[in-house]
Short mmCIF file of C-alpha atoms and ligand atoms in Angstrom, two decimals:
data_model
loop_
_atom_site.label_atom_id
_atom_site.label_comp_id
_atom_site.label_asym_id
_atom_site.label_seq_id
_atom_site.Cartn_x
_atom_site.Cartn_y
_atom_site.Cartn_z
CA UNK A 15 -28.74 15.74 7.28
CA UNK A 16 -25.16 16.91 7.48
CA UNK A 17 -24.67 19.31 5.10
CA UNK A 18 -21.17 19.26 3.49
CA UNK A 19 -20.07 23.41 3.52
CA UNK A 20 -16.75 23.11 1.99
CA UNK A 21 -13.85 20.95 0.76
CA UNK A 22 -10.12 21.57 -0.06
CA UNK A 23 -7.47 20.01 -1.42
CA UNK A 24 -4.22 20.81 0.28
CA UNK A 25 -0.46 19.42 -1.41
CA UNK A 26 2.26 19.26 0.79
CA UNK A 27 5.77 17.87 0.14
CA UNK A 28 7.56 17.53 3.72
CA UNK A 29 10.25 15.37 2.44
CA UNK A 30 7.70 14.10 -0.28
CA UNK A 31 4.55 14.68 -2.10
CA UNK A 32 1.00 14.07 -0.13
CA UNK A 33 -2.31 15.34 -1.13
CA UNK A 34 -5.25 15.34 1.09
CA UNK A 35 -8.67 16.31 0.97
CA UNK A 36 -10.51 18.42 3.78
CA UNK A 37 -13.98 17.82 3.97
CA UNK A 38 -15.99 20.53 5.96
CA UNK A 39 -19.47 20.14 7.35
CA UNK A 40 -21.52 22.83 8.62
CA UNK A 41 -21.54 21.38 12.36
CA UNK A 42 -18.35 21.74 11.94
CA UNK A 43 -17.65 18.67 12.31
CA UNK A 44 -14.60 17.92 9.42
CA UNK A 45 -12.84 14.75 8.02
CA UNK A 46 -9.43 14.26 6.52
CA UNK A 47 -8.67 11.80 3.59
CA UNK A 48 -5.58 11.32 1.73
CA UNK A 49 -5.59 11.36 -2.17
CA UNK A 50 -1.67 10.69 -2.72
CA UNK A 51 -0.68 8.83 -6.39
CA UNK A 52 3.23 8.73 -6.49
CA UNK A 53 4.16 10.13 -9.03
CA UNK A 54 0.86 11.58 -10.53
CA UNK A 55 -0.01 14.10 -7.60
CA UNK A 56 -1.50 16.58 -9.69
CA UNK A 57 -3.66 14.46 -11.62
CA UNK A 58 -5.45 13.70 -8.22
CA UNK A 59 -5.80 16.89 -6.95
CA UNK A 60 -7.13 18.32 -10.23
CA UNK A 61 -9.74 15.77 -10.12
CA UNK A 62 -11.13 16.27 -7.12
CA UNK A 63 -10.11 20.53 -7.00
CA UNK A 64 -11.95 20.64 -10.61
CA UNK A 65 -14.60 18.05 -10.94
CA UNK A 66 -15.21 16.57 -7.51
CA UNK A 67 -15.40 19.16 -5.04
CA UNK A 68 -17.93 21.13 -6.72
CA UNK A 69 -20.28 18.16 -6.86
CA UNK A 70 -20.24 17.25 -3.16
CA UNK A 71 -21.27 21.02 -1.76
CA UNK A 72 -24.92 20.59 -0.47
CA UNK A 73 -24.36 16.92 -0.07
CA UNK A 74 -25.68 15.34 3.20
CA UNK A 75 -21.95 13.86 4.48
CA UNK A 76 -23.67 10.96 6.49
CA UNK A 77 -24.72 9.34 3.14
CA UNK A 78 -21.25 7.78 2.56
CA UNK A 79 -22.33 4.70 0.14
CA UNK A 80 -24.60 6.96 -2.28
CA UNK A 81 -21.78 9.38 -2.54
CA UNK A 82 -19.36 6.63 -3.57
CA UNK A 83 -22.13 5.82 -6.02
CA UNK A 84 -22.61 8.95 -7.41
CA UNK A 85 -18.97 9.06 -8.13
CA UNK A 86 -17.84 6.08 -9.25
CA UNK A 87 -20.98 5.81 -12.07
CA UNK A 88 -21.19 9.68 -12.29
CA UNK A 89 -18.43 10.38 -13.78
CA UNK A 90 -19.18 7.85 -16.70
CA UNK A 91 -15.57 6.92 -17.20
CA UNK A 92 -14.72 4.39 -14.66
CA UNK A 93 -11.75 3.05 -12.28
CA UNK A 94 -8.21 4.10 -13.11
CA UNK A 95 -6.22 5.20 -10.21
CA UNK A 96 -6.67 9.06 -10.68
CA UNK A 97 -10.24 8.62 -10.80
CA UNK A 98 -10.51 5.58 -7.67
CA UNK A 99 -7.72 7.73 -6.06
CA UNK A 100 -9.69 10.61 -5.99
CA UNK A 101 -12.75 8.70 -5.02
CA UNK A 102 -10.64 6.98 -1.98
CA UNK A 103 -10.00 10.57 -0.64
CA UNK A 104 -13.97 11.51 -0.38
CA UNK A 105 -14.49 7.77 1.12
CA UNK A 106 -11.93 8.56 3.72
CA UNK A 107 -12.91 12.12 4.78
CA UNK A 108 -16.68 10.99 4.84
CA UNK A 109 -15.38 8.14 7.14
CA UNK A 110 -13.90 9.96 9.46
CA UNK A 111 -16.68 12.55 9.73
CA UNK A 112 -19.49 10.01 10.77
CA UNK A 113 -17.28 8.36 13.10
CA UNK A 114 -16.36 11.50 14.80
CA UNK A 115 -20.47 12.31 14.89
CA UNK A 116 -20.55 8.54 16.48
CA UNK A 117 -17.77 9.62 19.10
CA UNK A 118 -16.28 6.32 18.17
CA UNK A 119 -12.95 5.18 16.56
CA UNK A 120 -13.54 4.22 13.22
CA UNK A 121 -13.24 0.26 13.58
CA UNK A 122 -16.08 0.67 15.83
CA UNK A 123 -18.42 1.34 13.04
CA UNK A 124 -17.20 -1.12 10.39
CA UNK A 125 -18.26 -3.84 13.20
CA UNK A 126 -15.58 -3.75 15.50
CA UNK A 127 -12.76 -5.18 16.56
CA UNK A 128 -11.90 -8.58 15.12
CA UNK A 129 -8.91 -8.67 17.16
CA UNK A 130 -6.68 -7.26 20.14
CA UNK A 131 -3.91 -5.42 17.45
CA UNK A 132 -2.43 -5.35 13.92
CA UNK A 133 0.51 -7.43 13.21
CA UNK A 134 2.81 -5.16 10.83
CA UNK A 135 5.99 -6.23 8.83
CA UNK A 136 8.76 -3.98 8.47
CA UNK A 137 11.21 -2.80 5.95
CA UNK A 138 15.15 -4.63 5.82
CA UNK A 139 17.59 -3.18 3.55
CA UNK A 140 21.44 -3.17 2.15
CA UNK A 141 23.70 -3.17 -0.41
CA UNK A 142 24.78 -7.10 0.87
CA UNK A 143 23.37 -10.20 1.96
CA UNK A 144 25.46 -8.84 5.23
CA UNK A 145 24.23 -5.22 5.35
CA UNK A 146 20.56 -6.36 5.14
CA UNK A 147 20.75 -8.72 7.70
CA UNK A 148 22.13 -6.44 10.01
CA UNK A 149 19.09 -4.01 9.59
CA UNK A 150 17.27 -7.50 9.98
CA UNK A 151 18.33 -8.06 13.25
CA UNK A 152 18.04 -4.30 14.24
CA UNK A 153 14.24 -4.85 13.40
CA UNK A 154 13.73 -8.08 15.30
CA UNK A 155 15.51 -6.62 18.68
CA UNK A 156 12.42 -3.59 18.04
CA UNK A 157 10.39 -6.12 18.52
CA UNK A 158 9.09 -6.76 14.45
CA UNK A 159 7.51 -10.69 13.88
CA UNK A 160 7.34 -9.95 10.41
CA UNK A 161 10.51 -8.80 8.28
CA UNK A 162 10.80 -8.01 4.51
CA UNK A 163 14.14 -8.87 3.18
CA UNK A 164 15.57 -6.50 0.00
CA UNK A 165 19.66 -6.97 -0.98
CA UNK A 166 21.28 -5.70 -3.73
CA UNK A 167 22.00 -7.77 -6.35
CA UNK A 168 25.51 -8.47 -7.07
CA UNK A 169 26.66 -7.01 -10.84
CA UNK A 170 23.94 -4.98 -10.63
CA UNK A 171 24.20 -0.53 -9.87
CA UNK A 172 20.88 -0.14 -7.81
CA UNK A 173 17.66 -2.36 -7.42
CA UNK A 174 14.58 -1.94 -6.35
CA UNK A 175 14.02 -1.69 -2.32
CA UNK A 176 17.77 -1.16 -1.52
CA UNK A 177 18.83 2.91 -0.73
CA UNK A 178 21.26 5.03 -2.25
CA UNK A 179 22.86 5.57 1.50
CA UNK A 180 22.02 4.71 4.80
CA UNK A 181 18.54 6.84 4.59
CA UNK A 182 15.44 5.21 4.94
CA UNK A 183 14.44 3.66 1.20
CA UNK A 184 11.85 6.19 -0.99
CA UNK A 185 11.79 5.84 -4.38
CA UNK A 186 10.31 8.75 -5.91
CA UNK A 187 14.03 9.95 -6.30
CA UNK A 188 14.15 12.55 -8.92
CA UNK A 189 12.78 15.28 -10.95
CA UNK A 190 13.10 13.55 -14.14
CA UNK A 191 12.72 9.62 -13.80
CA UNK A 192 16.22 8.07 -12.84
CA UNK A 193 16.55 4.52 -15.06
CA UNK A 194 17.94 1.72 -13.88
CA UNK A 195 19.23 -1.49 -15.35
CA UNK A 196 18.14 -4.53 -14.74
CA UNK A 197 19.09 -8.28 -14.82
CA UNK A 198 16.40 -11.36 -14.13
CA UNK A 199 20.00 -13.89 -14.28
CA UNK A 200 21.92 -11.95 -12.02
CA UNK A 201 18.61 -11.22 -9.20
CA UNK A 202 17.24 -15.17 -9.52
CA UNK A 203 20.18 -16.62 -8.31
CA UNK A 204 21.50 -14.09 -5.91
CA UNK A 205 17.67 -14.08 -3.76
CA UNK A 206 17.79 -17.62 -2.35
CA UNK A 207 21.26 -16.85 -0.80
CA UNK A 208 19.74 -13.73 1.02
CA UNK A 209 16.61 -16.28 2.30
CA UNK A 210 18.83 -19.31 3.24
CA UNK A 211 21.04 -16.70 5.35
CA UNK A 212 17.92 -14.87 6.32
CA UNK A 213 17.19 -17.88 8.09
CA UNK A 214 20.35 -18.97 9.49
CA UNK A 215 20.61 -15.81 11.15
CA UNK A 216 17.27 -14.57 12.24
CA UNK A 217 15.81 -18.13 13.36
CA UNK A 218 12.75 -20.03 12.28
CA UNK A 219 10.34 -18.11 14.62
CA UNK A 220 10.23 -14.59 12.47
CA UNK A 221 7.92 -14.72 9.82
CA UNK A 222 9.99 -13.00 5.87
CA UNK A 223 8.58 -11.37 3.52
CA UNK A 224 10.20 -10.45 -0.15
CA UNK A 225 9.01 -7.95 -3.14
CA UNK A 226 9.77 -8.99 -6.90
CA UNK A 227 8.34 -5.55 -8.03
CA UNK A 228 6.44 -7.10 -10.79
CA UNK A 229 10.20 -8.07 -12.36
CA UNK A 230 9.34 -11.36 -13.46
CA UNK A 231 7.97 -13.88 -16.17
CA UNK A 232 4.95 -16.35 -14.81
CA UNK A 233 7.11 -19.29 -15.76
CA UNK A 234 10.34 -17.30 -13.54
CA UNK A 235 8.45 -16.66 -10.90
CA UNK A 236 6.74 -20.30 -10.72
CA UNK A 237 11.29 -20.91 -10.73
CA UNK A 238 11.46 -18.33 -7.86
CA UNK A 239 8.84 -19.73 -5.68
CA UNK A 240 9.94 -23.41 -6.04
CA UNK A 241 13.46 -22.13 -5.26
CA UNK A 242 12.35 -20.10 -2.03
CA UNK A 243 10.09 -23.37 -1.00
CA UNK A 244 12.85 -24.31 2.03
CA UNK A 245 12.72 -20.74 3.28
CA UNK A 246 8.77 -20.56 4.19
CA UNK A 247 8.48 -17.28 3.43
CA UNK A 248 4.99 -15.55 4.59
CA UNK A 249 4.72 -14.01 1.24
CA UNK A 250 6.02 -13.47 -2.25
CA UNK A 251 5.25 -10.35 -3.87
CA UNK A 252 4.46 -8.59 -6.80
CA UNK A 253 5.96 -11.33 -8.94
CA UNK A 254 4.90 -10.96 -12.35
CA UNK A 255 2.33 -7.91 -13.13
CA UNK A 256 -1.48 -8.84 -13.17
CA UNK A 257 -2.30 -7.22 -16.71
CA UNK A 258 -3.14 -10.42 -17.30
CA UNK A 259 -4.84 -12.61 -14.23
CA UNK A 260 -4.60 -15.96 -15.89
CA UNK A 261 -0.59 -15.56 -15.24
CA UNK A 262 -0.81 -16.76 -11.99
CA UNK A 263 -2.15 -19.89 -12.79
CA UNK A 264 1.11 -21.06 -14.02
CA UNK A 265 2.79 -20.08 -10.95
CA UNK A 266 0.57 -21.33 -8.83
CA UNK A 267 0.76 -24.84 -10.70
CA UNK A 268 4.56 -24.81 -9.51
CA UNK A 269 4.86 -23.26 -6.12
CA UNK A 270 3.75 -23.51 -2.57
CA UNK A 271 4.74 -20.46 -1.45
CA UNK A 272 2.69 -17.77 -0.58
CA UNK A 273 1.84 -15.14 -3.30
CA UNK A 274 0.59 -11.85 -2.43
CA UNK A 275 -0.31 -8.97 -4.71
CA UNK A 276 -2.48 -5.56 -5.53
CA UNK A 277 -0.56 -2.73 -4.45
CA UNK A 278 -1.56 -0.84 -7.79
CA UNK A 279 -4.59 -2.41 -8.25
CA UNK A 280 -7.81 0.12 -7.89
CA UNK A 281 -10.71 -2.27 -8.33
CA UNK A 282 -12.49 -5.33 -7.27
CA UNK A 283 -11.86 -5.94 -11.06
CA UNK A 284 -8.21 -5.93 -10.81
CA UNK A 285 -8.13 -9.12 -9.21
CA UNK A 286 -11.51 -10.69 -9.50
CA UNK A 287 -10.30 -13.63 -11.36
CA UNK A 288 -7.17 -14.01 -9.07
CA UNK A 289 -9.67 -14.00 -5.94
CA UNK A 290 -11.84 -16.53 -7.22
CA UNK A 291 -9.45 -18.85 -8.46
CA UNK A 292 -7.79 -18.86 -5.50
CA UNK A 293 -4.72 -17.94 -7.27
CA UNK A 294 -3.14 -15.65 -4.66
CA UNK A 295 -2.85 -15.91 -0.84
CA UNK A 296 -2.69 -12.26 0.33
CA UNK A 297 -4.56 -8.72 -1.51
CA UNK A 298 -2.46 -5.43 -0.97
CA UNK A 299 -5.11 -3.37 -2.55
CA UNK A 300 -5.01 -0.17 -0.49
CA UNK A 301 -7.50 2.02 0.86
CA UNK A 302 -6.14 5.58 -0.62
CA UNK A 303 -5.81 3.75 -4.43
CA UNK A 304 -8.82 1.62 -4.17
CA UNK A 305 -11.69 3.64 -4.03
CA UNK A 306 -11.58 4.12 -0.01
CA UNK A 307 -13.04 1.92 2.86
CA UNK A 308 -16.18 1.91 0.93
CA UNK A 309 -14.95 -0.22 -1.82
CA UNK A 310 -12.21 -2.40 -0.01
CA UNK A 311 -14.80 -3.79 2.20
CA UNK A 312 -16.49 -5.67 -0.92
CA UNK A 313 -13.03 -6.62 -1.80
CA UNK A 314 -12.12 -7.82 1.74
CA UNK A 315 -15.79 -9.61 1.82
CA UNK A 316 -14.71 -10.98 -1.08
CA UNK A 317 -11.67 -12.39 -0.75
CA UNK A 318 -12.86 -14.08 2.25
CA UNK A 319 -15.36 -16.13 1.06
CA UNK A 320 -12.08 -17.19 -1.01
CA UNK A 321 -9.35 -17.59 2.03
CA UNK A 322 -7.60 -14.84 0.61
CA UNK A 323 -6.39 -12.43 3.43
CA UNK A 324 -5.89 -8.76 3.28
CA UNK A 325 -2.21 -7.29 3.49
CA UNK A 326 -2.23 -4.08 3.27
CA UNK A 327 0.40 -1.86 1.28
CA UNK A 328 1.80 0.56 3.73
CA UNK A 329 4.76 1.86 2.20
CA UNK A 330 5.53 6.16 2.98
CA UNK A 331 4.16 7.27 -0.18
CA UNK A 332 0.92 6.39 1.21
CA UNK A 333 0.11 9.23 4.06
CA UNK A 334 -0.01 8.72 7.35
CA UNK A 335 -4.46 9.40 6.45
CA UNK A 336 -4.61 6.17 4.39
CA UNK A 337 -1.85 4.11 7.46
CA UNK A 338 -4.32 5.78 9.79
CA UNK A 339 -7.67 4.54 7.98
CA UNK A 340 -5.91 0.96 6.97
CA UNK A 341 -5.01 0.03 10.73
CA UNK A 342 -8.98 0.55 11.76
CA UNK A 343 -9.81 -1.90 8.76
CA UNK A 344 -7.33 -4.10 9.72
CA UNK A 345 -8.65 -4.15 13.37
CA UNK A 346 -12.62 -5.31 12.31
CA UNK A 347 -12.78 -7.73 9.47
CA UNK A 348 -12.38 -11.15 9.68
CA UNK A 349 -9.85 -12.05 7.48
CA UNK A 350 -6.69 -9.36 7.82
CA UNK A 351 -3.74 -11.00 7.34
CA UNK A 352 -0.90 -8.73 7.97
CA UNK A 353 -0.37 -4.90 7.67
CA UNK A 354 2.84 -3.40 6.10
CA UNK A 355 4.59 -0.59 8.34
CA UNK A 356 6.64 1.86 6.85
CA UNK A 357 7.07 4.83 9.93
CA UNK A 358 6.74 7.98 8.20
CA UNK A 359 9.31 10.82 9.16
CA UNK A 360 9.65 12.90 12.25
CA UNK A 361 9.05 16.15 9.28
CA UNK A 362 5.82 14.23 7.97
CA UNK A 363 4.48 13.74 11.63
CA UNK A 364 4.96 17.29 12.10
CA UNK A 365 1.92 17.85 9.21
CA UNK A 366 -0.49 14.70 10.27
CA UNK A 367 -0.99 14.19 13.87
CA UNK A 368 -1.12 10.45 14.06
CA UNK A 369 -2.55 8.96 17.16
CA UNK A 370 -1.92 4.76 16.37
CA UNK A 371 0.92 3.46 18.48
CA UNK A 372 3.45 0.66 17.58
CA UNK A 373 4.52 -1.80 20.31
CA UNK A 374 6.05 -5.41 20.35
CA UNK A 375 5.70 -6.09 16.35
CA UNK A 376 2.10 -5.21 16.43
CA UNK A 377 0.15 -1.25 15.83
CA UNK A 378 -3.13 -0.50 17.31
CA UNK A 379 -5.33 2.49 15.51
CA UNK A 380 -6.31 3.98 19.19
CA UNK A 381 -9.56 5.13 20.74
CA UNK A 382 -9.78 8.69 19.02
CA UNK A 383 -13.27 9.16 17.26
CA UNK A 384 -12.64 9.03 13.49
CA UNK A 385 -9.69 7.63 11.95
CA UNK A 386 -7.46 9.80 14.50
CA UNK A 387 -5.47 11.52 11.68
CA UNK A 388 -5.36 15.01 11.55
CA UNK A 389 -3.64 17.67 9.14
CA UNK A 390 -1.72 20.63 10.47
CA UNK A 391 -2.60 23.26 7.04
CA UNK A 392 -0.35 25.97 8.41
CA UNK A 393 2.61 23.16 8.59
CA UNK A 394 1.68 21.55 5.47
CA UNK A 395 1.90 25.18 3.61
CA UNK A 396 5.68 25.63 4.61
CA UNK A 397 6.28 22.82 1.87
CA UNK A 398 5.08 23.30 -1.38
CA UNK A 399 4.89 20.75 -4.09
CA UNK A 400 8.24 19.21 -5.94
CA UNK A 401 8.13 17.07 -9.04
CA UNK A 402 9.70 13.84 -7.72
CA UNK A 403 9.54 10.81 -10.30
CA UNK A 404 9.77 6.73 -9.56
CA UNK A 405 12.40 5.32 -11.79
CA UNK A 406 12.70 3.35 -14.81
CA UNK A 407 13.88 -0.08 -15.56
CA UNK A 408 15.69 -0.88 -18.79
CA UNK A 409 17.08 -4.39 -19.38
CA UNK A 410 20.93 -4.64 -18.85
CA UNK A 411 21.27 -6.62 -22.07
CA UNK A 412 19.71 -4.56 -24.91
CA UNK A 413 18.47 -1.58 -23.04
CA UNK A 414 14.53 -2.51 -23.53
CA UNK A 415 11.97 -1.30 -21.28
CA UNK A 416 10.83 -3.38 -18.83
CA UNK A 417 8.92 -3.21 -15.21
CA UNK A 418 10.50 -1.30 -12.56
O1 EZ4 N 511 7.42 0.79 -4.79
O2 EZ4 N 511 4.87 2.54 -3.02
O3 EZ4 N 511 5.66 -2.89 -1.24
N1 EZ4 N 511 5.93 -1.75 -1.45
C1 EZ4 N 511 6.26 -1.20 -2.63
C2 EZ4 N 511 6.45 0.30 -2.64
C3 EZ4 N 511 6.27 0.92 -4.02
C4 EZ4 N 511 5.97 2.39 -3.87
C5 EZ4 N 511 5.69 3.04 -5.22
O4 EZ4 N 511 5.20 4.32 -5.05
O5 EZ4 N 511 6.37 -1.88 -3.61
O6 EZ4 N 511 7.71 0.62 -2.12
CO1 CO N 512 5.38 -3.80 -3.22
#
């Protein structure tokens, strides 16, 4: 038995909002896990601060699946992301604890390495078809195999991937959501420009990547997919939003190319239907929204039995705890596709203590016991919380609501 002491929740906003859980054992042995929901910070850390924490004192920190259980049907009201979030953050922390007890690096207990490294896509940006191959080729000479493509759209003020300046991109820009406008037209016949540049300039041998941001109808995105088709992309994402599963049967009637999806998803239930249908080619459920390593594994187990591969959201509103965690997954199952890599600033590094390395396109979690992120708490407490908000969308003609 490893008696659990103490836990704390500590928010930190070094350039934005993270929210981790400390997990205390009385070896002293401790694990970190990271609890961050864009947007909805609070909500997370109230949950565990409130109605999580005081449930896992006493607890023996070894038994990491009965814990899980106890809160996922304990609470009585299930999934959400608060609730799977918050979940996610215990998983983590109790991860990284019994790992550390092993001495080993994490992938060595979830059956070890599948394979040498983690092959990573990256992030290319701008205003133009011009400006955003120019970051493209600044990516490749760094040694990236796998690029995601995001331009501007032409008529339109600001879309979804591209930023304001020359910063790197983060979209939780304001203290009362920003809203944008937005025009399908304009974006579905500006993207396969971008593509059939993309691969005029950066060659046939790097694999691209594009995010729709859940913009689209199923019968526009079937369109989009069919229009892409001479581009090979590795993946389209996020094309139309999953409220509804069965929408991806109509695009996958249409299109070849590759569909990935599951960022926001927080359940095995999410995307059951899309799994088993084999409607999608890649899952981006994430370890920090998705009820931890403890509940991605069944999805990952899943999915294989269903040649769906895992690809990882990876974006910097996920902390450098859940990158950290995600790269020792990535490392032992079977069927990891691709990871995404967003490098969190020099200011975040400064609070977590990352030990993965990235070389040559690929990132490796390294040989540290645990997960091998750690929290600095006096660092962290030099930034305090800020209200930051994602934007809005509003259609261009009429002003509705739509997705962002
Ligand atoms: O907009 O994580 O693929 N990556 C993405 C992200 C999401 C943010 C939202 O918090 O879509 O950039
Ligand atoms: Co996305």
């Amino acid at each position: 038995m490893l008696k659990i002491e103490a836990a704390r929740v500590i928010v930190s906003s070094p350039g934005r909002n993270f929210v981790t859980l400390k997990i205390e054992t009385k070896d002293g042995v401790y694990g970190v896990g990271d609890a961050t929901l864009n947007g909805r910070e609070l909500a997370v850390a109230s949950y565990l601060q409130d109605h999580v924490i005081p449930c896992l004192i006493g607890r023996d920190a070894h038994r990491i699946e009965d814990i899980w259980q106890f809160l996922y049907r304990g609470a009585y009201w299930r999934r959400g992301p608060v609730t799977m979030s918050a979940i996610a953050a215990v998983d983590m922390a109790l991860w990284d604890i019994k790992a550390k007890v092993a001495g080993l690096p994490l992938y060595q207990l979830l059956g070890g390495a599948s394979r040498d490294n983690v092959l990573v896509y990256c992030h290319a940006n701008g205003k133009t078809i011009e400006d955003t191959l120019e970051d493209a080729v600044k990516h490749k000479e760094m040694g990236y195999k796998a690029i995601r493509l995001q331009a501007g759209v032409p008529g339109l003020k600001s879309t979804y991937g591209v930023p304001k300046g020359k910063e790197a991109y983060e979209p939780a820009d304001a203290d009362i959501p920003t809203e944008n406008l937005w025009s399908t037209e304009k974006y579905m016949r500006s993207l396969p420009k971008l593509f059939e540049e993309g691969r005029r300039v950066l060659g046939d041998d790097v694999h691209l990547l594009h995010d729709v941001h859940h913009r689209l109808t199923p019968i526009e995105a079937a369109r989009l997919g069919k229009d892409l088709e001479p581009y090979r992309l590795f993946w389209l994402e996020d094309t139309v939003d999953d409220d509804n599963q069965e929408n991806f049967r109509i695009i996958r009637k249409h299109t070849t190319t590759p569909l990935a999806i599951g960022e926001i998803f927080n359940s095995i239930w999410d995307c059951r239907t899309l799994i088993q249908e084999q409607l999608i080619d890649y899952i981006r459920a994430t370890i920090v929204h998705a009820g931890g390593i403890t509940h991605l594994r069944q999805i990952a187990h899943f999915a294989d039995l269903f040649n769906v591969k895992t690809g990882f959201h990876g974006a910097t509103d996920l902390s450098p705890i859940t990158m950290a965690s995600a790269l020792h997954f990535d490392m032992a199952i079977h069927n990891f596709g691709i990871q995404e890599h967003m490098p969190h600033s020099e200011q975040m590094e400064s609070i977590f203590k990352v030990n993965y390395t990235f070389e040559d396109g690929f990132m490796h979690p390294s040989e540290t016991p645990g997960h091998g992120c750690d929290i600095d708490e006096k660092e962290a407490a030099k930034y305090p919380y800020k209200r930051a908000y994602l934007p809005v969308n509003r259609l261009e003609q009429g002003g509705a609501m739509c997705n962002w």
